[in-house]
Coordinates of C-alpha atoms in Angstrom, one line a residue:
X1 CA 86.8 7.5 -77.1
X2 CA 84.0 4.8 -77.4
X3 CA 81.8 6.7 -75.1
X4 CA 82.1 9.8 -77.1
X5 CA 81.3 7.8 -80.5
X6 CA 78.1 6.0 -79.1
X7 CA 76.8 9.5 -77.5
X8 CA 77.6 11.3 -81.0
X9 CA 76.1 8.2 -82.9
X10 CA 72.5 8.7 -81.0
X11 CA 71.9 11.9 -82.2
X12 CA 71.2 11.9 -85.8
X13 CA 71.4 15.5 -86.3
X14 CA 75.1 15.8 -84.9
X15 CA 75.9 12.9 -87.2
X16 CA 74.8 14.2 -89.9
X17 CA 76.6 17.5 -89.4
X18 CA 79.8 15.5 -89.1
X19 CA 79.0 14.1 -92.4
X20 CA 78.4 17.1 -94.0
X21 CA 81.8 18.3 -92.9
X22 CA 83.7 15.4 -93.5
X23 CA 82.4 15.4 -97.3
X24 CA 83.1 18.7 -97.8
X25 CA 86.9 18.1 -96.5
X26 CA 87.1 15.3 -98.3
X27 CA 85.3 16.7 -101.8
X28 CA 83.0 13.6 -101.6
X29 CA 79.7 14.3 -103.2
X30 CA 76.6 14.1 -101.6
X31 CA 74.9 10.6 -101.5
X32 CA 78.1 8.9 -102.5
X33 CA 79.0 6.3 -99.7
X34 CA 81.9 6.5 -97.4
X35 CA 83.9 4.8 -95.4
X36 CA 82.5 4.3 -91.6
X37 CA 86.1 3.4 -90.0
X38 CA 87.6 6.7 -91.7
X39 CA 85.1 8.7 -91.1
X40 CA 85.0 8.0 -87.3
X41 CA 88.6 8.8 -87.5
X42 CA 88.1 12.3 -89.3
X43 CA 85.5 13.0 -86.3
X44 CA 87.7 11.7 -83.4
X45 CA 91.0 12.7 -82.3
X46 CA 92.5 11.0 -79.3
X47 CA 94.1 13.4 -76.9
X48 CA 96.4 11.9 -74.3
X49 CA 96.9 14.5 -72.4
X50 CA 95.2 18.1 -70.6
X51 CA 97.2 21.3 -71.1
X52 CA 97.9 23.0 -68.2
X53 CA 98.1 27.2 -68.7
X54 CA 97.3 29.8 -66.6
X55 CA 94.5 32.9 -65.9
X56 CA 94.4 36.1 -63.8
X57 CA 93.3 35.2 -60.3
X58 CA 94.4 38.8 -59.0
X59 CA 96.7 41.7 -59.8
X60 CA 100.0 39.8 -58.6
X61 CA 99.0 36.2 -59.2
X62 CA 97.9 33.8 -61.6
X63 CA 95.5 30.6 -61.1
X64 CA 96.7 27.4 -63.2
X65 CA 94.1 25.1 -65.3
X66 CA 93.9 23.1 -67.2
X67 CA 92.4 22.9 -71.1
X68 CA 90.6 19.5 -71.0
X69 CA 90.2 17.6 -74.3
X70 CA 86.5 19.1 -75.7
X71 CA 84.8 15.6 -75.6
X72 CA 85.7 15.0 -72.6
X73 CA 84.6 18.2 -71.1
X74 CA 80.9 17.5 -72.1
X75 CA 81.0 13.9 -70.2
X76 CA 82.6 15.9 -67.0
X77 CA 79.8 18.3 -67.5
X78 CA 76.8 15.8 -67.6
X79 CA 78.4 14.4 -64.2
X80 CA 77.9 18.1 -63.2
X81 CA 74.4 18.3 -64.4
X82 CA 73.5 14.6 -62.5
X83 CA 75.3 15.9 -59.2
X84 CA 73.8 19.3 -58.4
X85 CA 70.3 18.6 -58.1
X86 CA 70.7 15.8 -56.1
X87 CA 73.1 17.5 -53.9
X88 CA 70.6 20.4 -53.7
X89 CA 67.9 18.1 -52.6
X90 CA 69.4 15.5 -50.1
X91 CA 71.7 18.2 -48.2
X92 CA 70.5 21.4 -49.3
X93 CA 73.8 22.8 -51.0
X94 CA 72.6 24.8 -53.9
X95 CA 75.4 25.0 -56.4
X96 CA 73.5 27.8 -58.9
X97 CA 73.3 30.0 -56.4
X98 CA 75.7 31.9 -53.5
X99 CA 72.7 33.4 -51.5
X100 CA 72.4 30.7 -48.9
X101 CA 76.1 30.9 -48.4
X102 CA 76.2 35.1 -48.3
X103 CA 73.1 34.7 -46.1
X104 CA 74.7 33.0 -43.5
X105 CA 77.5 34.8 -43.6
X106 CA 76.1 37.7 -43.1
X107 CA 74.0 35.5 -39.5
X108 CA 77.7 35.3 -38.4
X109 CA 78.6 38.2 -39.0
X110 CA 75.4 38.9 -35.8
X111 CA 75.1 36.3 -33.8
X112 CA 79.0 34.8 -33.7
X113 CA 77.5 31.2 -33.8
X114 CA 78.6 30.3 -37.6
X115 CA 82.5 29.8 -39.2
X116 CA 83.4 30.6 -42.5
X117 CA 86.0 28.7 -43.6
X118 CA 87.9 29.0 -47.1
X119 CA 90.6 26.2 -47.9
X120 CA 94.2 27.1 -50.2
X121 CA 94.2 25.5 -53.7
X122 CA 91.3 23.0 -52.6
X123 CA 91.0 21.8 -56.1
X124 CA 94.7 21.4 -56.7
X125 CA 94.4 19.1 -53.3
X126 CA 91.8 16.7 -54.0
X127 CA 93.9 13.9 -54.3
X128 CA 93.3 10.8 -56.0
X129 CA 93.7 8.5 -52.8
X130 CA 91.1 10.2 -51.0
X131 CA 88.4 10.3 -53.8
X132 CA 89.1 6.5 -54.0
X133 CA 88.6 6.2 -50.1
X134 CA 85.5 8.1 -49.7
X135 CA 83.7 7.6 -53.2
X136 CA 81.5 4.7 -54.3
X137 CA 83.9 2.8 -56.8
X138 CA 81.5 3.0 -59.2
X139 CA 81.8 6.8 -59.0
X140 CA 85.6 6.8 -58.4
X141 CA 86.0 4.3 -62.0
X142 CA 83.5 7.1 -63.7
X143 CA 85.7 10.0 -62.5
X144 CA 89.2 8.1 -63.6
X145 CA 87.2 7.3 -66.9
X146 CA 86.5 10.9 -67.7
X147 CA 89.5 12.6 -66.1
X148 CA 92.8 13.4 -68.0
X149 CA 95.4 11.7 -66.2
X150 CA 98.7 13.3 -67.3
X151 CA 98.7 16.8 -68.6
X152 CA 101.8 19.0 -70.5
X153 CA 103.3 22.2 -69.6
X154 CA 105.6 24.0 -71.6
X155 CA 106.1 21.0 -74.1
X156 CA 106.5 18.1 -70.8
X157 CA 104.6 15.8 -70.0
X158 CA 103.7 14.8 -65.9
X159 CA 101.3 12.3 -64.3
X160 CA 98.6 14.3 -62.4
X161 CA 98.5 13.2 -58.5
X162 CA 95.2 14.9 -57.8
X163 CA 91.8 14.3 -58.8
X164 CA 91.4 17.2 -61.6
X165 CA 92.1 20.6 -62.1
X166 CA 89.9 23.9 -62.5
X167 CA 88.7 23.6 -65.9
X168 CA 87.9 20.1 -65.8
X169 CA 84.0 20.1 -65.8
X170 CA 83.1 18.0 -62.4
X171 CA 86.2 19.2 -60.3
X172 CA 83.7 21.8 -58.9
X173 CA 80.8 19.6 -57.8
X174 CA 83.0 16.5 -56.7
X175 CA 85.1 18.8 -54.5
X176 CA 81.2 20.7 -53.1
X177 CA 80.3 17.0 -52.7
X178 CA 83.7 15.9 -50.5
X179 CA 83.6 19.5 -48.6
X180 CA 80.0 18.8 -48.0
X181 CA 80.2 15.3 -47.3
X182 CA 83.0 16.5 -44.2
X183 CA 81.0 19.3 -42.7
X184 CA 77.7 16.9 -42.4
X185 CA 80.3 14.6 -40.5
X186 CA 81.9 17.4 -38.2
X187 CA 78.2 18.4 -37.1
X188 CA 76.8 15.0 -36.5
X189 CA 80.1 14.1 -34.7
X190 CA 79.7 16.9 -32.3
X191 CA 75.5 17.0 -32.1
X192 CA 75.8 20.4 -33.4
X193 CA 72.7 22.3 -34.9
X194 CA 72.0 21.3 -38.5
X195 CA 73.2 24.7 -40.6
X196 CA 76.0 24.3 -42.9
X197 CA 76.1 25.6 -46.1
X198 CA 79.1 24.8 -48.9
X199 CA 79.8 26.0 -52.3
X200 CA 83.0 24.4 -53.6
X201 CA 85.8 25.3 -50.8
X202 CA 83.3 28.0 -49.2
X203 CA 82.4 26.1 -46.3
X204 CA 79.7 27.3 -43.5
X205 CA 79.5 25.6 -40.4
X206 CA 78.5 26.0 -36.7
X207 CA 80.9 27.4 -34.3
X208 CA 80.5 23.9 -31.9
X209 CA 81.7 21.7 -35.0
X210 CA 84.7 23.8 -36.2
X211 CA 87.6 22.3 -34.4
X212 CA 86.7 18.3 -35.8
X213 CA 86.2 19.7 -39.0
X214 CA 89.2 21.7 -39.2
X215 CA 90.8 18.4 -38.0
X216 CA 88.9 16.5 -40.3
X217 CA 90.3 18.8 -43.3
X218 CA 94.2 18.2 -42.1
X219 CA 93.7 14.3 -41.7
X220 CA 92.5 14.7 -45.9
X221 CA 95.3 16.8 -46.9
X222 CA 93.6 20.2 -47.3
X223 CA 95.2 23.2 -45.6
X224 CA 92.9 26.3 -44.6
X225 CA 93.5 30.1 -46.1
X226 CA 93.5 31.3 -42.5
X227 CA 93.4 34.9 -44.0
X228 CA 90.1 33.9 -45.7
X229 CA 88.7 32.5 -42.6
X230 CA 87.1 33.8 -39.4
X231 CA 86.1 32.2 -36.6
X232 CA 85.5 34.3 -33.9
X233 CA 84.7 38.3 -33.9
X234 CA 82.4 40.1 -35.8
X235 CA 83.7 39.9 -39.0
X236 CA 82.6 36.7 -42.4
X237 CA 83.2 36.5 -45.7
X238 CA 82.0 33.8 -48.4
X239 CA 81.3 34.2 -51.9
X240 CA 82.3 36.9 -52.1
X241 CA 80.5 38.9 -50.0
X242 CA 82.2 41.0 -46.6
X243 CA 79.8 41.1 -43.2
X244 CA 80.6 43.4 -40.5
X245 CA 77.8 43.0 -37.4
X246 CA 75.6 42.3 -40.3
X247 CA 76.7 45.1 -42.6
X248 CA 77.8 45.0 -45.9
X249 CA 81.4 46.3 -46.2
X250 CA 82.3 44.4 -49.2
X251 CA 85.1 47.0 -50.6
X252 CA 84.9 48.2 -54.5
X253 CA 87.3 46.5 -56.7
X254 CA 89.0 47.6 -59.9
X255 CA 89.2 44.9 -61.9
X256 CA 90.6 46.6 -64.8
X257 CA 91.7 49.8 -65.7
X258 CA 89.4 52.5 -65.6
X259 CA 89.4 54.3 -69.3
X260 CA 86.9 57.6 -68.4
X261 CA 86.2 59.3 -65.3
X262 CA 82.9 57.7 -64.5

């Protein structure tokens, strides 16, 4: 709540489009003063919890989030924004772009050398004991500062165990960070050659580093989709992109339905 006060106080322009609101609400004429205290309290409305809902994922299933309070949102997202080009730079993960990723893939797909490796509900398992084990604490008391720690479903309220849910603006590059941060690991552990690539739980890594990561993924309670993931044979997929020997054989989907022939 304080945060969101100072960061709207340092723009003029958004406080003064508060103000304009809050005296038209109010019927207060222009130029006539008002009260600081209340009109912080028209602007700000604390939210104690996230609600949790739920968005196609495919045709049979659904994929829960979470609606995080607004302000909060655009804290998580600067976190985003101060993440990505750092991770980008120091490891090479580009999170604006799959083509690195899909690229590989498709290497794989050739040469047999390179895993693909997709986890099961990765965000829903980033637990808060492992963030606070493998974080700075700075970072860990930033996340816990911005992060909605209880969220309601169907009118009840529950304490969230994990880190944050989709829809939570930083669950995407925290998790890219933690995958990232265990792939490097897995390769310098086994003196593997340096090409990895990850974007979120889309992991790349070389065939001589797959079985400590995979044991490195158990040990932090994350669980691999093994019908995502290939490890041997001529066959990777990541991002959403099929390779066979190289080829292409991403299948066309209907992702609604069709309303003319074309």
């Amino acid at each position: 709540h304080d945060q969101a006060w100072e960061v709207i106080s340092s723009d003029p322009r958004w406080v003064g489009a508060l103000q304009d609101r809050y005296r038209t609400v109010k019927n207060i004429p222009m130029y006539s003063p008002i009260s600081l205290i209340d009109f912080r309290d028209f602007c700000l409305k604390v939210v104690d919890n996230s609600r949790v809902t739920f968005v196609p994922k495919t045709a049979l299933t659904d994929r829960t989030i979470a609606i995080e309070p607004l302000l909060n949102v655009f804290f998580q997202l600067g976190v985003d924004g101060y993440i990505r080009p750092r991770l980008h730079r120091q490891w090479g993960y580009n999170l604006n772009s799959q083509d690195n990723n899909q690229e590989l893939a498709r290497q794989g797909s050739i040469n047999n050398e390179l895993c693909t490796i997709d986890l099961a509900g990765a965000s829903d398992t980033v637990s808060t004991k492992i963030v606070d084990l493998l974080f700075p604490s700075d970072w860990v008391d930033l996340f816990h500062l911005l992060r909605c720690k209880t969220g309601i479903i169907s009118g009840n309220s529950f304490e969230y165990q994990k880190l944050s849910s989709m829809g939570n603006g930083f669950t995407f590059v925290v998790e890219s960070v933690l995958f990232g941060a265990l792939t490097r690991a897995s390769i310098r552990r086994t003196h593997s050659v340096q090409t990895s690539a990850v974007y979120g739980d889309d992991i790349i890594v070389p065939k001589t580093a797959i079985g400590y990561l995979l044991q490195l993924l158990s040990l932090c309670g994350f669980t691999v989709n093994e019908d995502k993931s290939y490890i041997t044979g001529p066959f990777r997929e990541s991002c959403g992109s099929d390779f066979y020997k190289g080829w292409n054989v991403r299948p066309i989907f209907l992702k609604k339905e069709p309303k003319t022939v074309v």
